[in-house]
Tab-separated table of C-alpha atoms and ligand atoms in Angstrom:
chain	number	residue	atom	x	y	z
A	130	UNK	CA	13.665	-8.262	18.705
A	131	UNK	CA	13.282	-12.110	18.231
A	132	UNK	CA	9.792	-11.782	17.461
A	133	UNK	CA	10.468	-9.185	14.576
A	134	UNK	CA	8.877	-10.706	11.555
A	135	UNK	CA	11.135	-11.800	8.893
A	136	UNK	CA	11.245	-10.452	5.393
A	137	UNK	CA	13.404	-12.337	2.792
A	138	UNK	CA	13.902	-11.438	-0.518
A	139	UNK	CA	16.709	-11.834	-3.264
A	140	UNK	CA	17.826	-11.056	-6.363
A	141	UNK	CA	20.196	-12.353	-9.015
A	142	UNK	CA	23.651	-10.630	-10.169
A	143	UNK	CA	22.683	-10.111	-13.610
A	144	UNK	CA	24.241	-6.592	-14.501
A	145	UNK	CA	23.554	-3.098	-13.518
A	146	UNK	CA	20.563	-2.241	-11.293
A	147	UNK	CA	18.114	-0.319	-13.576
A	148	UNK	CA	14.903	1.929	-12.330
A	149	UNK	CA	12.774	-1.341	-13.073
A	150	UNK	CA	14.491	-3.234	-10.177
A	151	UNK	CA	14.436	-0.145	-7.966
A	152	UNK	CA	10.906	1.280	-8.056
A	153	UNK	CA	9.290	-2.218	-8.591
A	154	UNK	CA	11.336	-4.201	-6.029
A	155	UNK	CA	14.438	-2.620	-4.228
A	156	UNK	CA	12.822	0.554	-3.303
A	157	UNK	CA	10.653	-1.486	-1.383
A	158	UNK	CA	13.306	-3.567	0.423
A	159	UNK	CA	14.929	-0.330	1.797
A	160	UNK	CA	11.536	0.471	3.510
A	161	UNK	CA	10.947	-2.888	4.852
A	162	UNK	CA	13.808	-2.576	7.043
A	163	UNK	CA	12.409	-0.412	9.056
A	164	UNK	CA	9.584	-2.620	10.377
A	165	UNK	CA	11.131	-5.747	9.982
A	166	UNK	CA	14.055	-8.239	10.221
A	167	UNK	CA	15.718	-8.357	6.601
A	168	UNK	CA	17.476	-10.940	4.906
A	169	UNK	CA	18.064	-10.249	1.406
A	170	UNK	CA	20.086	-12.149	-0.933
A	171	UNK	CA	22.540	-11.771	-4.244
A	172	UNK	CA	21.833	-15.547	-4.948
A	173	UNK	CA	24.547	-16.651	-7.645
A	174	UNK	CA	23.652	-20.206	-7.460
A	175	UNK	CA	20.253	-19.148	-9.326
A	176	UNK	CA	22.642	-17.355	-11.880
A	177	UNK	CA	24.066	-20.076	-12.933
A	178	UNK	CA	21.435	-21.841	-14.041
A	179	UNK	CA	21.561	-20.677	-17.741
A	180	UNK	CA	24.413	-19.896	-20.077
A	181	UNK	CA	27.032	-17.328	-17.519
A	182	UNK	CA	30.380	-16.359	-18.059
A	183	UNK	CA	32.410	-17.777	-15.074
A	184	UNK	CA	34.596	-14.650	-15.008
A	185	UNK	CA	31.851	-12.108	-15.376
A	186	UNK	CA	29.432	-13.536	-12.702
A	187	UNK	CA	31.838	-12.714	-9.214
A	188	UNK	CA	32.462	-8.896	-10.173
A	189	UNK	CA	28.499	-8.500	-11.239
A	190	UNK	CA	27.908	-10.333	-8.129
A	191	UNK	CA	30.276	-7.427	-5.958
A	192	UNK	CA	28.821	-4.623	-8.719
A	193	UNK	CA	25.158	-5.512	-7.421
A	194	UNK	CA	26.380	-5.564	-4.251
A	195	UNK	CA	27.968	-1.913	-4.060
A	196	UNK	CA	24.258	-0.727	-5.995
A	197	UNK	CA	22.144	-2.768	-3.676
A	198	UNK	CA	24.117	-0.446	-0.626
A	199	UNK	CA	24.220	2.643	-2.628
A	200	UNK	CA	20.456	2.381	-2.704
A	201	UNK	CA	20.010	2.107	0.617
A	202	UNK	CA	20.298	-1.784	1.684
A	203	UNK	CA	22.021	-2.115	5.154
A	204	UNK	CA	24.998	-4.339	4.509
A	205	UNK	CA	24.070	-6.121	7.512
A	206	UNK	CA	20.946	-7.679	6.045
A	207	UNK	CA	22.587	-8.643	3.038
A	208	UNK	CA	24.348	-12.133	2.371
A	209	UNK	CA	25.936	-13.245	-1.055
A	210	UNK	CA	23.952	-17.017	-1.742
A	211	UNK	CA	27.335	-19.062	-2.364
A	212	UNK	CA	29.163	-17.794	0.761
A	213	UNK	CA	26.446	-19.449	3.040
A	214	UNK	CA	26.867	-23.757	1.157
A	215	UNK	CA	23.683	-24.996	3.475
A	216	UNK	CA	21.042	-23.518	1.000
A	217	UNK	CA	22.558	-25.776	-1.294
A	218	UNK	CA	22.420	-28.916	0.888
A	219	UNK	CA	18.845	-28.099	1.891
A	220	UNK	CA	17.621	-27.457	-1.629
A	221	UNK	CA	18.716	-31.320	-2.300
A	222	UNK	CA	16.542	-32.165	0.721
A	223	UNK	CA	13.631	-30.566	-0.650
A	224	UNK	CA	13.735	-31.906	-4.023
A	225	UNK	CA	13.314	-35.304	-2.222
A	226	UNK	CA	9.889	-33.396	-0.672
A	227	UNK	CA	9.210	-31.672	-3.645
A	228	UNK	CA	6.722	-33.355	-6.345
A	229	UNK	CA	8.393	-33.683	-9.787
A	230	UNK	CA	4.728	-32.672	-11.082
A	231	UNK	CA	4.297	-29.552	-9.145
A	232	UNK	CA	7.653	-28.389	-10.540
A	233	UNK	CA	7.028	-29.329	-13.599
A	234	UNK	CA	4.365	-26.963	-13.944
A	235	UNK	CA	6.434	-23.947	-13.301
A	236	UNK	CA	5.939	-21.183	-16.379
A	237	UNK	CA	9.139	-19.370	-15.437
A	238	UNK	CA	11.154	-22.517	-15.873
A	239	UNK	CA	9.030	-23.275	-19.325
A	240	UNK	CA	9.358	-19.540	-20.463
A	241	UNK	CA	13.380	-19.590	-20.093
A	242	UNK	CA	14.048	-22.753	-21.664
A	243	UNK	CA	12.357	-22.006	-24.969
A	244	UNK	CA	13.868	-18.229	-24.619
A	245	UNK	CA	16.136	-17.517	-26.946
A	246	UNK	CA	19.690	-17.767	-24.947
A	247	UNK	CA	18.741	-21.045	-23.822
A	248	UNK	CA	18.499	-22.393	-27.214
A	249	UNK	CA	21.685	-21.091	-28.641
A	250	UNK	CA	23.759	-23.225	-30.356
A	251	UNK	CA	26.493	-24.581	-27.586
A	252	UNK	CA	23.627	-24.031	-24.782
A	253	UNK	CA	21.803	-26.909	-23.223
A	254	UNK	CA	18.743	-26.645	-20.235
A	255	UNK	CA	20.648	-27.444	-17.022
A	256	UNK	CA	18.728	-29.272	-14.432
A	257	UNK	CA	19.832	-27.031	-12.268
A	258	UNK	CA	17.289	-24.414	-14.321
A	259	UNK	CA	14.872	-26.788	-13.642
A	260	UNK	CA	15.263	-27.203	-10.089
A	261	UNK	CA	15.791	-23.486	-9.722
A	262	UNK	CA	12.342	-23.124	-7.494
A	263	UNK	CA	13.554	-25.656	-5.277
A	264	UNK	CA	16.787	-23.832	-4.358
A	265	UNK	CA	14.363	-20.710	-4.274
A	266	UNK	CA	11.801	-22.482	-1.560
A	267	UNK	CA	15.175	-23.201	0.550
A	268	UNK	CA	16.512	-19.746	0.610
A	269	UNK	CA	12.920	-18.895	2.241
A	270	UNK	CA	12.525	-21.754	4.215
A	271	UNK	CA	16.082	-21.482	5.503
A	272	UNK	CA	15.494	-18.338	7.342
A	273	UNK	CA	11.968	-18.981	8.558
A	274	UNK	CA	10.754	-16.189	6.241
A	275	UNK	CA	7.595	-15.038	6.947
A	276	UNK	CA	7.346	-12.100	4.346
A	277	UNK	CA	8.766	-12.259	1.167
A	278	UNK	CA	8.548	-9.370	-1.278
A	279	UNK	CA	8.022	-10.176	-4.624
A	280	UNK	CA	6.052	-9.531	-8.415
A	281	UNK	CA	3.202	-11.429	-9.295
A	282	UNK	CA	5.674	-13.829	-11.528
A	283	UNK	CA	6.704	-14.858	-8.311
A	284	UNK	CA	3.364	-16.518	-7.353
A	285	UNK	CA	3.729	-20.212	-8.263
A	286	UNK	CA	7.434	-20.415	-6.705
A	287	UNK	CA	5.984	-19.543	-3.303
A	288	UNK	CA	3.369	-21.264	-4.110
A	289	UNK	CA	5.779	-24.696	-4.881
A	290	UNK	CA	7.681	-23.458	-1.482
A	291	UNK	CA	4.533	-23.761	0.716
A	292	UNK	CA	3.767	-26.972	-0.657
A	293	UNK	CA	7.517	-28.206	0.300
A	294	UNK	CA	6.835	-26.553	3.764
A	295	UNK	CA	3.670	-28.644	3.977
A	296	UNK	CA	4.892	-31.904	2.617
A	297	UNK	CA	8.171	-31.670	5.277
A	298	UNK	CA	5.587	-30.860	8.263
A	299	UNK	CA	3.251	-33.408	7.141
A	300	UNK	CA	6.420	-35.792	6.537
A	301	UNK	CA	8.208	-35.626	9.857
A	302	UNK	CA	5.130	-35.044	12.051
A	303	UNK	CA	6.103	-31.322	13.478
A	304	UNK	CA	4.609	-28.147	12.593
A	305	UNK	CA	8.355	-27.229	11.710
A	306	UNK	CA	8.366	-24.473	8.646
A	307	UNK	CA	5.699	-21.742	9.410
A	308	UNK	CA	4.390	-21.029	5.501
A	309	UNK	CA	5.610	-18.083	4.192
A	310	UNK	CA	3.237	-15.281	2.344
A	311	UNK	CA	3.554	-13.602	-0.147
A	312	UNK	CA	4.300	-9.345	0.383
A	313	UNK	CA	2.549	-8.061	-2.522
A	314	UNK	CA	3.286	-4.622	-2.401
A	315	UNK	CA	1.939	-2.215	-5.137
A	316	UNK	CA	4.979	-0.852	-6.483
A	317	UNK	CA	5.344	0.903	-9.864
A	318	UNK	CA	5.518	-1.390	-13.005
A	319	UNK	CA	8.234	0.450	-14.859
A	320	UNK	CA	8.178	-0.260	-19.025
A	321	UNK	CA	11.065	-0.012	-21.043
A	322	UNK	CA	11.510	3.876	-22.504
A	323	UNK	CA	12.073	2.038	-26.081
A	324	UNK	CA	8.678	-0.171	-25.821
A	325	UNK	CA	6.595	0.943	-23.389
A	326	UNK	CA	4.399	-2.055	-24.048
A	327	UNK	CA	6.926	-3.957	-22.635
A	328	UNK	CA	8.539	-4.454	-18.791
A	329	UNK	CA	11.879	-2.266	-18.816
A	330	UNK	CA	14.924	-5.283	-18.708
A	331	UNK	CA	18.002	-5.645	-19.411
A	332	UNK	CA	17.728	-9.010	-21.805
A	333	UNK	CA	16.093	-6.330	-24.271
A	334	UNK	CA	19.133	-4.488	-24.833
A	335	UNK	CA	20.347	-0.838	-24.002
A	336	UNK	CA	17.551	1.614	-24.988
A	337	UNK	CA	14.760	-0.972	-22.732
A	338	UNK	CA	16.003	0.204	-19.193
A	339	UNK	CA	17.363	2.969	-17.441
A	340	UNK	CA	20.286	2.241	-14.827
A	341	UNK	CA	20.364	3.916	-11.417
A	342	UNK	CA	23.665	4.842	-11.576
A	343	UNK	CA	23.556	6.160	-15.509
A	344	UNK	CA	25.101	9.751	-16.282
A	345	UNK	CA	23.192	12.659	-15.702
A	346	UNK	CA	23.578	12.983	-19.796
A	347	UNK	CA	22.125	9.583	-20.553
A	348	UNK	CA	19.168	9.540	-18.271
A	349	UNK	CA	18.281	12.627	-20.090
A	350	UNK	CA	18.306	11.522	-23.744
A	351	UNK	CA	16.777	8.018	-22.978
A	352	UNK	CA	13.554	9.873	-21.188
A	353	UNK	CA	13.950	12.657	-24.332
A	354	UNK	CA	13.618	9.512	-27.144
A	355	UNK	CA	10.898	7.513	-24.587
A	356	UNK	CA	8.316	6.365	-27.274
A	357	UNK	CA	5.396	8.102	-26.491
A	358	UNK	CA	2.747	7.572	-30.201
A	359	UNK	CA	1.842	3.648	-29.845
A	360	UNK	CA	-0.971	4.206	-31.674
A	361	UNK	CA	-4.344	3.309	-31.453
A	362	UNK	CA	-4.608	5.184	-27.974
A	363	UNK	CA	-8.279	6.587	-27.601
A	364	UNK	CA	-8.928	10.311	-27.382
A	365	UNK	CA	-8.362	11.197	-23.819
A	366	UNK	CA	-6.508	8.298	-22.351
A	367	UNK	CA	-2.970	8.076	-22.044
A	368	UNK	CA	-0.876	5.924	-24.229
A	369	UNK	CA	1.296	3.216	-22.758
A	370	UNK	CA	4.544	5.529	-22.635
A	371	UNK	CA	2.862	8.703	-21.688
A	372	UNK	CA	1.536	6.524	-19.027
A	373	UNK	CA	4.899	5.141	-18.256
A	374	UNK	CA	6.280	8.676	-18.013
A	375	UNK	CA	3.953	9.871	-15.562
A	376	UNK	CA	4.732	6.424	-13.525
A	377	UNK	CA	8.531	7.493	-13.240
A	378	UNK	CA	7.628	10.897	-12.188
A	379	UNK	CA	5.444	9.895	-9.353
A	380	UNK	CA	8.096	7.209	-8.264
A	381	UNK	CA	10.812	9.488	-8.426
A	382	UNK	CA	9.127	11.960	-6.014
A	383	UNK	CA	6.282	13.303	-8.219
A	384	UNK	CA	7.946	17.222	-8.365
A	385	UNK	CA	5.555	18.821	-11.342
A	386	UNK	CA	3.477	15.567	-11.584
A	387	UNK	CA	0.341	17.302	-10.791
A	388	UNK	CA	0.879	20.416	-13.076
A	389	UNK	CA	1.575	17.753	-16.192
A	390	UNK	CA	-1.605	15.810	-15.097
A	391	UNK	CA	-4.316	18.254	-15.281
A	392	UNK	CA	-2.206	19.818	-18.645
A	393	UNK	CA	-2.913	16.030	-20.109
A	394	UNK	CA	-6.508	16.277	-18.786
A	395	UNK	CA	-7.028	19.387	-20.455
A	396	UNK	CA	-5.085	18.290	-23.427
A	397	UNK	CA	-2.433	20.899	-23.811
A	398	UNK	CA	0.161	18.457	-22.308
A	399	UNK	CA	3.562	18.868	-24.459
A	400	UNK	CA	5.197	16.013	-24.453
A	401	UNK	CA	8.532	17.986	-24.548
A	402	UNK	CA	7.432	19.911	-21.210
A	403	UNK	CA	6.772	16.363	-19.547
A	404	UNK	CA	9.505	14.460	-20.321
A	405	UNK	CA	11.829	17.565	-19.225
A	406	UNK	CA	10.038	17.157	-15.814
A	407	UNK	CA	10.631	13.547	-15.445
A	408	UNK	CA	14.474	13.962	-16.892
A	409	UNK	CA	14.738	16.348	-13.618
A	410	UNK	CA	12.744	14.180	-11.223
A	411	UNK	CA	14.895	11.516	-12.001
A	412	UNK	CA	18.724	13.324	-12.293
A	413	UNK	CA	17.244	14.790	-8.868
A	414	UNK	CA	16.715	11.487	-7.492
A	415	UNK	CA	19.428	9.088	-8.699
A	416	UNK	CA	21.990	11.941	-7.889
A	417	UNK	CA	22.183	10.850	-4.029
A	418	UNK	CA	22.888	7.468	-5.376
A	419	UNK	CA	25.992	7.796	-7.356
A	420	UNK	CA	27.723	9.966	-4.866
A	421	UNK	CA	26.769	7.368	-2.400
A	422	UNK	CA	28.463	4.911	-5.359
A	423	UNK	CA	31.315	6.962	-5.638
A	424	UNK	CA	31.915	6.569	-1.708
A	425	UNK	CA	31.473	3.039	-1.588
A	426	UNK	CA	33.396	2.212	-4.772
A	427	UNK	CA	36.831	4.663	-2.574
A	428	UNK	CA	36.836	1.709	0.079
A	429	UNK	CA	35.346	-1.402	-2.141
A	430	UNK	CA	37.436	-3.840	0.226
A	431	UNK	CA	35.605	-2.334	2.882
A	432	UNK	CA	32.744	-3.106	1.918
A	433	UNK	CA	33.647	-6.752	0.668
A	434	UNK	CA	34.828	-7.477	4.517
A	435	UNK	CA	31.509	-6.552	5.563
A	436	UNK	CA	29.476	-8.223	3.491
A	437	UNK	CA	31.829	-11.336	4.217
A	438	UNK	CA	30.805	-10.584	7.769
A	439	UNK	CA	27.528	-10.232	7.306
A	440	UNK	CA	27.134	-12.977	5.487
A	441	UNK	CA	28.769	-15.208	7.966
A	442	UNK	CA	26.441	-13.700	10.640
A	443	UNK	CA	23.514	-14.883	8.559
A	444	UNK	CA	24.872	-17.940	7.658
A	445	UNK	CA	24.886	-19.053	11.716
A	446	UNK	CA	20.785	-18.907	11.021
A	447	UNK	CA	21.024	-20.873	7.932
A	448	UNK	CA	23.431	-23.923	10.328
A	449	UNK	CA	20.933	-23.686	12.798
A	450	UNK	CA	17.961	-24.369	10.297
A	451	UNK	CA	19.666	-27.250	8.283
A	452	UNK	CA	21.012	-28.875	11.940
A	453	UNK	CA	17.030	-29.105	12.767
A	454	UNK	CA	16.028	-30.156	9.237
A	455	UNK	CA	18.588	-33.216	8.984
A	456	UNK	CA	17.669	-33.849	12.859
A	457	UNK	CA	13.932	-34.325	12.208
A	458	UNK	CA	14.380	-36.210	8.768
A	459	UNK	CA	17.038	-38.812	10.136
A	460	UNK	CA	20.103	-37.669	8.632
A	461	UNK	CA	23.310	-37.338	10.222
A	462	UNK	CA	24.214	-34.336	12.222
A	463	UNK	CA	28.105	-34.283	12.691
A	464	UNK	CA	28.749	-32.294	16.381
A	465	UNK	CA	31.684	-30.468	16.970
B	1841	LIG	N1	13.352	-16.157	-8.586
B	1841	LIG	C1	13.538	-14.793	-8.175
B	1841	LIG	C2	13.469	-13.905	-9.426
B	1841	LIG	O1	13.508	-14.403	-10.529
B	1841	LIG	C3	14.859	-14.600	-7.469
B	1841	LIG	C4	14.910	-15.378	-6.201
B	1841	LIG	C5	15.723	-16.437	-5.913
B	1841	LIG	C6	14.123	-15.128	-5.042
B	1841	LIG	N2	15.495	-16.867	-4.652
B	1841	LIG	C7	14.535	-16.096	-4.088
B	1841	LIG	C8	13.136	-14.190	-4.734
B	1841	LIG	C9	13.940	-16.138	-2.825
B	1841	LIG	C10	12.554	-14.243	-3.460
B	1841	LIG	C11	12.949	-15.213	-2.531
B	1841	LIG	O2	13.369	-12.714	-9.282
């Protein structure tokens, strides 16, 4: 058991789950548990970073929570970010081991403070958006991660978090934080149904994703008006939404996928005919989810306690991590 290798990955509360999040990352997650020891996060620190509402972010914190189950995420491995304070403290450790040029150079940081919501009128750029991959190489480090699941964006954050690792081991002399790698796992790329040239979100508005939990009714007139023309597609190849479509059918359990193939390759595919098939695929799928919803949502306080639990559970690994961390860098350690 104690030599299980650990998987940690999180994700923040920003709104309904959509089938981006599940086929590209989620999906995944569920799996993992099988083969390994899973820590994944709802990290509400990170969401606070750029413009919130303080009275929206604890219910889509609990929403994500109840989707993240629904899904398929054993509430045991999950743990809400602001319920366990020590990633916190060791994220202000690590920005004293953590070169102010190396996080500089972070594009997700430069991308979201020139985005649009960041330079609205009463919005500033928090430091705390700044440091944001700092308090992400702690909620790795903290758990000894040796896995962690994520996109290709991801890259220079783990990157930054090695480099922490490295500095800390170099620093106090041990061979303290193993590094953690990278789980690059080739999961679907869902686009949004409304631009298919772009990644389906939620920033984009309504018609760019799909949610997991959306009525039967709606799932089936967002795949009906999926964009499908782009133009300039050469004969024979398959335009960025047709493409897109036959992505989601495969995901969703590929039922008809090969029929609709070979009618594209033999060019009497009816675009009607396929996105009917992927409306079904997916109404088939995400069906199983929203009863599980429905269950969930009859006993929410249930739930709550348990993730409170869990949470505290996990939160005993997080103590033990920081009580070695202050130990070997000559801080105070205050014993019970
Ligand atoms: N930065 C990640 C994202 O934008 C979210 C995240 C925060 C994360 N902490 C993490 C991902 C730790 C993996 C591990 O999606």
């Amino acid at each position: 058991m104690s030599d299980q290798k650990r998987v940690l990955s999180c994700i923040q509360p920003t709104g309904e789950l959509h089938l981006g999040n599940y086929f590209g990352a989620v999906k995944n997650w569920v799996d993992l548990q099988e083969k390994y020891r899973c820590f994944y996060g709802v990290v509400d620190y990170h969401a606070i970073t750029m413009p919130y509402n303080a009275a929206k972010l604890r219910n889509q914190t609990w929403d994500l929570i109840v989707d993240l189950v629904a899904v398929g995420i054993d509430p045991k491995n999950l743990f809400i970010q602001s319920l366990i304070p020590e990633h916190a403290e060791l994220c202000w450790i690590f920005n004293c081991f953590a070169s102010f040029g190396h996080v500089s150079r972070m594009t997700q940081f430069k991308d979201k403070s020139q985005s649009s919501s960041a330079k609205s009128k009463d919005s500033f750029i928090s430091v705390g958006l700044f440091d944001y991959p700092v308090l992400q190489a702690a909620d790795i480090l903290i758990y000894k991660a040796d896995y962690v699941p994520v996109g290709k964006d991801q890259d220079q954050h783990l990157e930054l978090t090695r480099a922490i690792a490295d500095r800390f081991n170099h620093a106090t002399g041990k061979d303290y934080f193993v590094l953690p790698e990278t789980l690059h796992t080739d999961t679907p790329k869902i686009k949004s149904p409304a631009d298919p040239t772009k990644k389906m979100s939620k920033s984009a508005g309504e018609k760019h994703y799909i949610g997991v939990f959306a009525e039967e009714a709606r799932i089936i007139k967002q795949v009906k008006s999926a964009v499908t023309d782009t133009g300039g597609t050469p004969d024979g190849e398959m335009s960025a939404g047709v493409e897109n479509l036959f992505e989601l059918l495969r995901a969703s359990g590929g039922e008809g996928y090969d029929e609709q193939l070979s009618a594209f390759q033999s060019g009497n595919l009816r675009y009607s005919d396929l996105k009917e098939t992927v409306a079904a695929s997916l109404v088939k799928l995400t069906k199983g989810f929203k009863e599980r919803k429905a269950e969930i949502l009859e006993d929410k306080r249930g739930l709550k306690y348990q993730i409170k639990e869990a949470s505290a559970e996990i939160r005993k690994e997080a103590q033990k991590t920081l009580a070695e961390v202050k130990e070997l860098s000559g801080l105070m350690n205050v014993k019970l």
